[in-house]
GROMACS .gro file of C-alpha atoms in nm:
model
  404
    1MET     CA    1   0.390  -5.290 -14.452
    2GLN     CA    2   0.698  -5.235 -14.241
    3THR     CA    3   0.898  -4.923 -14.121
    4THR     CA    4   1.162  -4.850 -13.865
    5PHE     CA    5   1.132  -4.733 -13.513
    6LEU     CA    6   1.424  -4.673 -13.289
    7GLY     CA    7   1.638  -4.871 -13.530
    8THR     CA    8   1.407  -5.176 -13.524
    9ARG     CA    9   1.185  -5.284 -13.810
   10LEU     CA   10   0.816  -5.285 -13.715
   11SER     CA   11   0.527  -5.470 -13.857
   12ALA     CA   12   0.195  -5.281 -13.960
   13ALA     CA   13   0.038  -5.425 -13.653
   14VAL     CA   14   0.286  -5.271 -13.419
   15ILE     CA   15   0.259  -4.942 -13.602
   16ALA     CA   16  -0.113  -4.954 -13.563
   17ALA     CA   17  -0.074  -5.014 -13.193
   18LEU     CA   18   0.186  -4.746 -13.141
   19SER     CA   19  -0.026  -4.490 -13.317
   20SER     CA   20  -0.260  -4.497 -13.009
   21LEU     CA   21   0.010  -4.458 -12.766
   22THR     CA   22   0.242  -4.186 -12.671
   23PHE     CA   23   0.572  -4.240 -12.533
   24SER     CA   24   0.620  -3.919 -12.352
   25CYS     CA   25   0.713  -3.909 -11.984
   26ALA     CA   26   0.349  -3.841 -11.890
   27ALA     CA   27   0.193  -4.084 -12.132
   28THR     CA   28   0.177  -4.416 -11.920
   29SER     CA   29   0.320  -4.313 -11.581
   30SER     CA   30   0.458  -4.009 -11.415
   31GLY     CA   31   0.823  -4.011 -11.348
   32VAL     CA   32   0.922  -4.236 -11.634
   33SER     CA   33   1.195  -4.061 -11.854
   34GLN     CA   34   1.218  -4.085 -12.216
   35GLN     CA   35   1.534  -4.272 -12.171
   36ALA     CA   36   1.354  -4.547 -11.991
   37HIS     CA   37   1.099  -4.576 -12.252
   38ASP     CA   38   1.358  -4.588 -12.516
   39ILE     CA   39   1.552  -4.864 -12.343
   40ALA     CA   40   1.216  -5.061 -12.315
   41GLN     CA   41   1.141  -5.015 -12.672
   42GLN     CA   42   1.493  -5.072 -12.805
   43THR     CA   43   1.582  -5.382 -12.600
   44ILE     CA   44   1.446  -5.737 -12.617
   45ILE     CA   45   1.259  -5.785 -12.288
   46VAL     CA   46   1.215  -6.147 -12.204
   47ASP     CA   47   0.960  -6.223 -11.916
   48GLY     CA   48   1.023  -6.584 -11.786
   49HIS     CA   49   0.671  -6.660 -11.695
   50ILE     CA   50   0.324  -6.528 -11.800
   51ASP     CA   51   0.013  -6.739 -11.755
   52VAL     CA   52  -0.192  -6.641 -12.062
   53PRO     CA   53  -0.246  -6.995 -12.183
   54TYR     CA   54  -0.419  -7.107 -11.861
   55ARG     CA   55  -0.595  -6.769 -11.841
   56VAL     CA   56  -0.752  -6.820 -12.185
   57HIS     CA   57  -0.826  -7.180 -12.108
   58GLU     CA   58  -1.048  -7.084 -11.810
   59LYS     CA   59  -1.200  -6.786 -11.984
   60TRP     CA   60  -1.128  -6.725 -12.343
   61VAL     CA   61  -1.037  -6.381 -12.462
   62ASP     CA   62  -0.849  -6.256 -12.770
   63VAL     CA   63  -0.516  -6.120 -12.630
   64SER     CA   64  -0.417  -6.001 -12.976
   65GLU     CA   65  -0.657  -5.704 -12.891
   66ALA     CA   66  -0.711  -5.502 -12.592
   67THR     CA   67  -0.875  -5.694 -12.309
   68GLU     CA   68  -1.070  -5.558 -12.009
   69ASP     CA   69  -0.896  -5.799 -11.759
   70GLY     CA   70  -0.574  -5.983 -11.695
   71GLU     CA   71  -0.235  -5.835 -11.723
   72PHE     CA   72  -0.129  -5.918 -12.087
   73ASP     CA   73  -0.267  -5.820 -12.419
   74TYR     CA   74  -0.098  -5.705 -12.750
   75PRO     CA   75  -0.146  -5.329 -12.695
   76ARG     CA   76  -0.017  -5.336 -12.353
   77ALA     CA   77   0.284  -5.549 -12.443
   78VAL     CA   78   0.376  -5.298 -12.722
   79ALA     CA   79   0.334  -5.010 -12.465
   80GLY     CA   80   0.568  -5.176 -12.217
   81GLY     CA   81   0.829  -5.307 -12.482
   82LEU     CA   82   0.778  -5.677 -12.391
   83ASN     CA   83   0.914  -5.871 -12.677
   84ALA     CA   84   0.942  -6.228 -12.555
   85PRO     CA   85   0.710  -6.346 -12.287
   86PHE     CA   86   0.740  -6.718 -12.207
   87MET     CA   87   0.394  -6.850 -12.229
   88SER     CA   88   0.350  -7.086 -11.928
   89ILE     CA   89   0.206  -7.423 -12.006
   90TYR     CA   90   0.073  -7.469 -11.665
   91VAL     CA   91  -0.075  -7.803 -11.560
   92PRO     CA   92  -0.237  -7.808 -11.202
   93ALA     CA   93  -0.080  -8.056 -10.955
   94SER     CA   94  -0.438  -8.211 -10.923
   95LEU     CA   95  -0.391  -8.376 -11.266
   96ASP     CA   96  -0.055  -8.530 -11.164
   97ASN     CA   97  -0.016  -8.898 -11.259
   98SER     CA   98  -0.306  -8.892 -11.505
   99PRO     CA   99  -0.323  -8.883 -11.888
  100GLN     CA  100  -0.532  -8.559 -11.855
  101SER     CA  101  -0.215  -8.369 -11.757
  102THR     CA  102  -0.053  -8.457 -12.085
  103GLN     CA  103  -0.375  -8.379 -12.265
  104LEU     CA  104  -0.408  -8.041 -12.105
  105ALA     CA  105  -0.048  -7.951 -12.185
  106HIS     CA  106  -0.104  -8.018 -12.560
  107GLN     CA  107  -0.426  -7.825 -12.544
  108LEU     CA  108  -0.245  -7.515 -12.392
  109ILE     CA  109   0.016  -7.538 -12.663
  110ASP     CA  110  -0.252  -7.532 -12.914
  111SER     CA  111  -0.393  -7.221 -12.760
  112VAL     CA  112  -0.058  -7.042 -12.804
  113GLU     CA  113  -0.039  -7.156 -13.159
  114ALA     CA  114  -0.395  -7.023 -13.209
  115ILE     CA  115  -0.295  -6.684 -13.082
  116VAL     CA  116  -0.016  -6.677 -13.341
  117ALA     CA  117  -0.244  -6.815 -13.612
  118ARG     CA  118  -0.520  -6.536 -13.547
  119ALA     CA  119  -0.247  -6.255 -13.541
  120PRO     CA  120   0.068  -6.360 -13.745
  121ASP     CA  121   0.146  -5.986 -13.800
  122LYS     CA  122   0.171  -5.938 -13.422
  123PHE     CA  123   0.293  -6.272 -13.271
  124ALA     CA  124   0.524  -6.566 -13.361
  125ILE     CA  125   0.613  -6.885 -13.187
  126ALA     CA  126   0.991  -6.873 -13.070
  127LYS     CA  127   1.188  -7.207 -13.042
  128SER     CA  128   1.536  -7.055 -13.032
  129VAL     CA  129   1.732  -6.756 -12.929
  130ALA     CA  130   1.771  -6.686 -13.303
  131ASP     CA  131   1.394  -6.695 -13.340
  132VAL     CA  132   1.362  -6.431 -13.056
  133LYS     CA  133   1.624  -6.199 -13.210
  134SER     CA  134   1.497  -6.233 -13.564
  135GLN     CA  135   1.138  -6.177 -13.456
  136PHE     CA  136   1.232  -5.873 -13.254
  137ALA     CA  137   1.390  -5.731 -13.573
  138LYS     CA  138   1.070  -5.785 -13.750
  139GLY     CA  139   0.854  -5.618 -13.493
  140LEU     CA  140   0.686  -5.932 -13.375
  141ILE     CA  141   0.630  -6.040 -13.021
  142SER     CA  142   0.792  -6.384 -12.971
  143LEU     CA  143   0.595  -6.650 -12.788
  144PRO     CA  144   0.840  -6.896 -12.639
  145MET     CA  145   0.684  -7.168 -12.412
  146GLY     CA  146   0.781  -7.313 -12.080
  147MET     CA  147   0.599  -7.601 -11.905
  148GLU     CA  148   0.505  -7.538 -11.551
  149ASN     CA  149   0.496  -7.869 -11.365
  150GLY     CA  150   0.670  -8.174 -11.538
  151SER     CA  151   0.374  -8.397 -11.481
  152PRO     CA  152   0.270  -8.415 -11.850
  153LEU     CA  153   0.586  -8.609 -11.913
  154GLN     CA  154   0.430  -8.909 -11.736
  155GLY     CA  155   0.771  -9.073 -11.684
  156ASP     CA  156   0.817  -9.114 -12.061
  157MET     CA  157   1.106  -8.966 -12.241
  158ALA     CA  158   0.905  -8.988 -12.571
  159ASN     CA  159   0.672  -8.706 -12.412
  160LEU     CA  160   0.992  -8.507 -12.348
  161GLU     CA  161   1.077  -8.527 -12.725
  162ALA     CA  162   0.725  -8.457 -12.830
  163PHE     CA  163   0.699  -8.150 -12.615
  164TYR     CA  164   1.044  -8.030 -12.735
  165GLU     CA  165   0.929  -8.057 -13.099
  166ARG     CA  166   0.598  -7.858 -13.006
  167GLY     CA  167   0.835  -7.569 -12.877
  168ILE     CA  168   0.862  -7.626 -12.500
  169ARG     CA  169   1.202  -7.481 -12.404
  170TYR     CA  170   1.194  -7.502 -12.022
  171ILE     CA  171   1.025  -7.732 -11.787
  172THR     CA  172   0.954  -7.641 -11.423
  173LEU     CA  173   1.010  -7.980 -11.268
  174ALA     CA  174   0.732  -7.973 -11.008
  175HIS     CA  175   0.457  -7.747 -10.906
  176SER     CA  176   0.251  -7.725 -10.587
  177GLN     CA  177   0.282  -8.101 -10.496
  178SER     CA  178   0.559  -8.362 -10.526
  179ASN     CA  179   0.524  -8.538 -10.858
  180HIS     CA  180   0.696  -8.827 -11.028
  181ILE     CA  181   1.011  -8.602 -11.098
  182SER     CA  182   1.064  -8.393 -10.791
  183ASP     CA  183   0.951  -8.294 -10.452
  184SER     CA  184   0.785  -7.950 -10.428
  185SER     CA  185   0.871  -7.665 -10.192
  186TYR     CA  186   0.499  -7.637 -10.112
  187ASP     CA  187   0.456  -8.008 -10.028
  188LEU     CA  188   0.551  -8.119  -9.674
  189ARG     CA  189   0.568  -8.477  -9.817
  190ARG     CA  190   0.933  -8.509  -9.930
  191GLN     CA  191   0.883  -8.861 -10.082
  192TRP     CA  192   1.205  -8.833 -10.296
  193LYS     CA  193   1.422  -8.627 -10.063
  194GLY     CA  194   1.485  -8.420 -10.372
  195LEU     CA  195   1.465  -8.553 -10.715
  196SER     CA  196   1.310  -8.907 -10.804
  197PRO     CA  197   1.527  -9.160 -10.993
  198PHE     CA  198   1.347  -9.054 -11.310
  199GLY     CA  199   1.396  -8.697 -11.220
  200LYS     CA  200   1.777  -8.751 -11.200
  201THR     CA  201   1.775  -8.912 -11.552
  202LEU     CA  202   1.548  -8.634 -11.672
  203VAL     CA  203   1.818  -8.376 -11.593
  204THR     CA  204   2.055  -8.535 -11.830
  205GLU     CA  205   1.789  -8.581 -12.105
  206MET     CA  206   1.691  -8.225 -12.065
  207ASN     CA  207   2.051  -8.118 -12.110
  208ASN     CA  208   2.100  -8.331 -12.410
  209ILE     CA  209   1.783  -8.234 -12.602
  210GLY     CA  210   1.816  -7.852 -12.524
  211ILE     CA  211   1.542  -7.776 -12.279
  212LEU     CA  212   1.630  -7.541 -11.978
  213ILE     CA  213   1.578  -7.692 -11.626
  214ASP     CA  214   1.364  -7.464 -11.418
  215ILE     CA  215   1.400  -7.497 -11.057
  216SER     CA  216   1.132  -7.269 -10.938
  217HIS     CA  217   0.879  -7.455 -10.705
  218VAL     CA  218   1.109  -7.735 -10.630
  219SER     CA  219   1.238  -7.824 -10.269
  220ASP     CA  220   1.583  -7.716 -10.169
  221ASP     CA  221   1.707  -8.073 -10.171
  222ALA     CA  222   1.587  -8.098 -10.538
  223PHE     CA  223   1.753  -7.772 -10.636
  224TYR     CA  224   2.096  -7.888 -10.507
  225GLN     CA  225   2.068  -8.214 -10.679
  226VAL     CA  226   1.978  -8.049 -11.000
  227ILE     CA  227   2.280  -7.809 -10.956
  228GLU     CA  228   2.514  -8.120 -10.899
  229LEU     CA  229   2.370  -8.322 -11.200
  230THR     CA  230   2.320  -8.056 -11.473
  231LYS     CA  231   2.581  -7.993 -11.745
  232THR     CA  232   2.423  -7.657 -11.839
  233PRO     CA  233   2.312  -7.345 -11.644
  234VAL     CA  234   1.958  -7.362 -11.499
  235ILE     CA  235   1.692  -7.087 -11.444
  236ALA     CA  236   1.437  -6.991 -11.185
  237SER     CA  237   1.164  -6.871 -11.416
  238HIS     CA  238   0.964  -6.691 -11.150
  239SER     CA  239   1.116  -6.686 -10.807
  240SER     CA  240   1.224  -6.416 -10.564
  241LEU     CA  241   1.436  -6.409 -10.264
  242ARG     CA  242   1.378  -6.579  -9.917
  243THR     CA  243   1.583  -6.312  -9.745
  244PHE     CA  244   1.285  -6.082  -9.769
  245THR     CA  245   1.018  -6.350  -9.704
  246PRO     CA  246   1.163  -6.554  -9.415
  247GLY     CA  247   1.038  -6.925  -9.409
  248PHE     CA  248   0.888  -6.914  -9.765
  249GLU     CA  249   1.071  -7.204  -9.928
  250ARG     CA  250   0.928  -7.124 -10.268
  251ASN     CA  251   1.176  -6.833 -10.287
  252MET     CA  252   1.552  -6.893 -10.297
  253ASN     CA  253   1.787  -6.835 -10.012
  254ASP     CA  254   2.118  -6.664 -10.031
  255ASP     CA  255   2.318  -6.994 -10.045
  256MET     CA  256   2.102  -7.116 -10.334
  257VAL     CA  257   2.152  -6.794 -10.520
  258LYS     CA  258   2.530  -6.828 -10.488
  259ALA     CA  259   2.515  -7.188 -10.617
  260LEU     CA  260   2.296  -7.078 -10.899
  261GLY     CA  261   2.556  -6.805 -10.971
  262LYS     CA  262   2.842  -7.066 -10.971
  263ASN     CA  263   2.627  -7.273 -11.216
  264GLY     CA  264   2.596  -6.979 -11.457
  265GLY     CA  265   2.219  -6.962 -11.412
  266VAL     CA  266   1.963  -6.688 -11.384
  267ILE     CA  267   1.695  -6.607 -11.111
  268MET     CA  268   1.396  -6.425 -11.282
  269ILE     CA  269   1.234  -6.219 -11.011
  270ASN     CA  270   0.864  -6.281 -10.944
  271PHE     CA  271   0.648  -5.970 -10.909
  272GLY     CA  272   0.371  -6.107 -10.684
  273SER     CA  273   0.355  -5.927 -10.357
  274GLY     CA  274   0.369  -6.246 -10.167
  275PHE     CA  275   0.694  -6.333 -10.315
  276VAL     CA  276   0.838  -5.988 -10.253
  277THR     CA  277   0.759  -5.879  -9.890
  278LYS     CA  278   0.703  -6.063  -9.563
  279ALA     CA  279   0.405  -5.835  -9.493
  280ALA     CA  280   0.216  -5.972  -9.790
  281ARG     CA  281   0.315  -6.332  -9.684
  282ASP     CA  282   0.187  -6.267  -9.343
  283TRP     CA  283  -0.137  -6.135  -9.474
  284ARG     CA  284  -0.195  -6.441  -9.684
  285ASP     CA  285  -0.128  -6.652  -9.375
  286GLY     CA  286  -0.373  -6.451  -9.177
  287LEU     CA  287  -0.632  -6.498  -9.438
  288SER     CA  288  -0.600  -6.874  -9.425
  289LYS     CA  289  -0.610  -6.891  -9.048
  290ALA     CA  290  -0.926  -6.683  -9.041
  291ARG     CA  291  -1.086  -6.889  -9.303
  292ASN     CA  292  -0.993  -7.221  -9.130
  293ALA     CA  293  -1.118  -7.074  -8.803
  294LEU     CA  294  -1.455  -7.002  -8.965
  295ILE     CA  295  -1.481  -7.332  -9.128
  296LYS     CA  296  -1.417  -7.499  -8.797
  297LYS     CA  297  -1.692  -7.294  -8.650
  298VAL     CA  298  -1.967  -7.308  -8.911
  299GLY     CA  299  -1.859  -7.591  -9.143
  300ALA     CA  300  -1.704  -7.605  -9.493
  301ASP     CA  301  -2.053  -7.587  -9.658
  302SER     CA  302  -2.180  -7.288  -9.467
  303PRO     CA  303  -2.315  -6.984  -9.678
  304GLU     CA  304  -2.102  -6.765  -9.440
  305LEU     CA  305  -1.794  -6.860  -9.629
  306GLU     CA  306  -1.934  -6.691  -9.941
  307GLY     CA  307  -1.743  -6.358 -10.013
  308PHE     CA  308  -1.532  -6.435  -9.703
  309GLU     CA  309  -1.199  -6.313  -9.881
  310GLU     CA  310  -1.368  -5.990  -9.992
  311ARG     CA  311  -1.490  -5.918  -9.637
  312TYR     CA  312  -1.136  -6.006  -9.497
  313LYS     CA  313  -0.976  -5.762  -9.747
  314GLU     CA  314  -1.218  -5.479  -9.635
  315GLN     CA  315  -1.130  -5.527  -9.272
  316ASN     CA  316  -0.760  -5.600  -9.344
  317PRO     CA  317  -0.643  -5.418  -9.655
  318TYR     CA  318  -0.394  -5.609  -9.857
  319PRO     CA  319  -0.035  -5.480  -9.823
  320TYR     CA  320   0.073  -5.444 -10.187
  321SER     CA  321   0.439  -5.440 -10.246
  322THR     CA  322   0.607  -5.163 -10.443
  323LEU     CA  323   0.833  -5.137 -10.742
  324ASP     CA  324   1.109  -5.039 -10.510
  325GLU     CA  325   1.079  -5.357 -10.313
  326VAL     CA  326   1.088  -5.564 -10.623
  327LEU     CA  327   1.415  -5.383 -10.716
  328ASP     CA  328   1.546  -5.467 -10.368
  329HIS     CA  329   1.535  -5.820 -10.485
  330VAL     CA  330   1.729  -5.733 -10.804
  331ASP     CA  331   1.985  -5.551 -10.604
  332HIS     CA  332   2.037  -5.831 -10.347
  333VAL     CA  333   2.109  -6.088 -10.627
  334VAL     CA  334   2.361  -5.831 -10.785
  335GLU     CA  335   2.526  -5.796 -10.438
  336LEU     CA  336   2.540  -6.176 -10.398
  337VAL     CA  337   2.644  -6.296 -10.743
  338GLY     CA  338   2.661  -6.012 -10.982
  339VAL     CA  339   2.436  -5.860 -11.249
  340ASP     CA  340   2.481  -6.157 -11.485
  341HIS     CA  341   2.243  -6.374 -11.289
  342VAL     CA  342   1.923  -6.189 -11.265
  343GLY     CA  343   1.619  -6.145 -11.481
  344ILE     CA  344   1.242  -6.097 -11.505
  345GLY     CA  345   0.989  -6.356 -11.421
  346SER     CA  346   0.670  -6.143 -11.348
  347ASP     CA  347   0.415  -6.419 -11.315
  348PHE     CA  348   0.155  -6.183 -11.469
  349ASP     CA  349  -0.190  -6.349 -11.505
  350GLY     CA  350  -0.072  -6.597 -11.251
  351VAL     CA  351  -0.068  -6.430 -10.912
  352GLY     CA  352  -0.415  -6.273 -10.916
  353ASP     CA  353  -0.475  -5.942 -10.737
  354SER     CA  354  -0.136  -5.923 -10.573
  355LEU     CA  355   0.095  -5.730 -10.817
  356PRO     CA  356   0.302  -5.437 -10.677
  357ILE     CA  357   0.218  -5.080 -10.704
  358GLY     CA  358   0.383  -4.962 -11.025
  359LEU     CA  359   0.400  -5.301 -11.183
  360LYS     CA  360   0.036  -5.399 -11.244
  361ASP     CA  361   0.062  -5.527 -11.598
  362VAL     CA  362   0.289  -5.570 -11.902
  363SER     CA  363   0.258  -5.202 -11.997
  364THR     CA  364   0.462  -5.094 -11.692
  365PHE     CA  365   0.815  -5.240 -11.784
  366PRO     CA  366   0.930  -4.869 -11.842
  367ASN     CA  367   0.864  -4.820 -11.472
  368PHE     CA  368   1.086  -5.110 -11.399
  369VAL     CA  369   1.354  -4.977 -11.629
  370GLN     CA  370   1.325  -4.624 -11.460
  371GLY     CA  371   1.376  -4.789 -11.117
  372LEU     CA  372   1.694  -4.947 -11.244
  373LEU     CA  373   1.813  -4.612 -11.383
  374ASP     CA  374   1.735  -4.444 -11.064
  375ARG     CA  375   1.946  -4.693 -10.870
  376GLY     CA  376   2.249  -4.623 -11.098
  377TYR     CA  377   2.237  -4.926 -11.331
  378ALA     CA  378   2.423  -4.868 -11.655
  379ARG     CA  379   2.237  -4.936 -11.973
  380LYS     CA  380   2.451  -5.246 -12.054
  381ASP     CA  381   2.350  -5.392 -11.722
  382ILE     CA  382   1.986  -5.312 -11.762
  383GLU     CA  383   1.991  -5.488 -12.092
  384LYS     CA  384   2.145  -5.798 -11.913
  385ILE     CA  385   1.854  -5.795 -11.670
  386LEU     CA  386   1.581  -5.738 -11.939
  387SER     CA  387   1.702  -6.027 -12.151
  388GLY     CA  388   2.074  -6.061 -12.188
  389ASN     CA  389   2.126  -6.285 -11.904
  390VAL     CA  390   1.844  -6.548 -11.988
  391LEU     CA  391   1.934  -6.539 -12.349
  392ARG     CA  392   2.291  -6.635 -12.257
  393VAL     CA  393   2.168  -6.922 -12.062
  394TRP     CA  394   1.939  -7.039 -12.344
  395SER     CA  395   2.213  -7.017 -12.593
  396GLU     CA  396   2.444  -7.224 -12.369
  397VAL     CA  397   2.170  -7.478 -12.340
  398GLU     CA  398   2.123  -7.482 -12.722
  399ALA     CA  399   2.499  -7.521 -12.770
  400TYR     CA  400   2.535  -7.811 -12.522
  401ALA     CA  401   2.249  -7.992 -12.694
  402ALA     CA  402   2.393  -7.944 -13.040
  403THR     CA  403   2.696  -8.151 -12.946
  404HIS     CA  404   2.506  -8.430 -12.755
   0.00000   0.00000   0.00000
């Protein structure tokens, strides 16, 4: 069974989900206009990074139905108008340089395929821009995949080809530690001073095969080396701006954003409060210092450490960022390089209890759209931010690979 809604064909599963939702101004959040809801429902929304696969790896839950925890499930995605969330195939840095990293990546891809197999009337794997667009027309939620941490490649281009065949369409070169590809922004050891020799070769091979290069997490030196080597635009799948979080290298500084703009790429704004405001970063630093001080006093095995973070939060409430502060990051990118180079990379299911007020799960994308409307963004520019920019980059990567 299919019907049309706002000009788009919807599957029976979507109709069922919509039947339990009311898209009036007061339905999901106050102050959200029908226009914002309409834009969210009528436009493809691509989120560059959602950590569902690792979430269900740690504690299985059926995201094709409503779930009690987490930030993503099918009903909430339908409510928010989310059509193409990149499923993060996240491999912890602790598994670097081990066969287990490759094994885990394949298992996480299996879990995405299982989500689709359980609910083919709701979800579909997307391996191309054409897939995303055709599945949107059918009322299906596309599940493209990106690999967070290139460790599973294990220095073998045959693994790159294997993961491409399985649907990986971007690779975040490193994660929290330097690996065999690249230095990490979080790792003080800069063993490669940017990219490794293999990493430099990998950039060319990713260009040629049609996998987007994701520069989130890498060191500044690695970023600039990627920009110099790549023949296609790159993405930052879930990064925000360092100007609002001074000293936090994980975010991009203004010069990097300008270089990304010249490259034709897109920075996809991370919603986590620690990525958005200095206050949230300072809170996390304070927590770490207080915990380390307690460990020094009582020892790492002391029972006093149990529930330490909860006690710290009670005494020092977490300074959640706000929707407006997230939008400040969008505005700043637009001021630096224009509206063609910014997108969404929420990090839902990946940043714990740190999401901003007004952006707590995937049902809240209309709030984001409303915020853009309130700031004077035209609909055509909102559509670029929601998906047009990253789909353009993905299309250019596909086109380059088709000729190489």
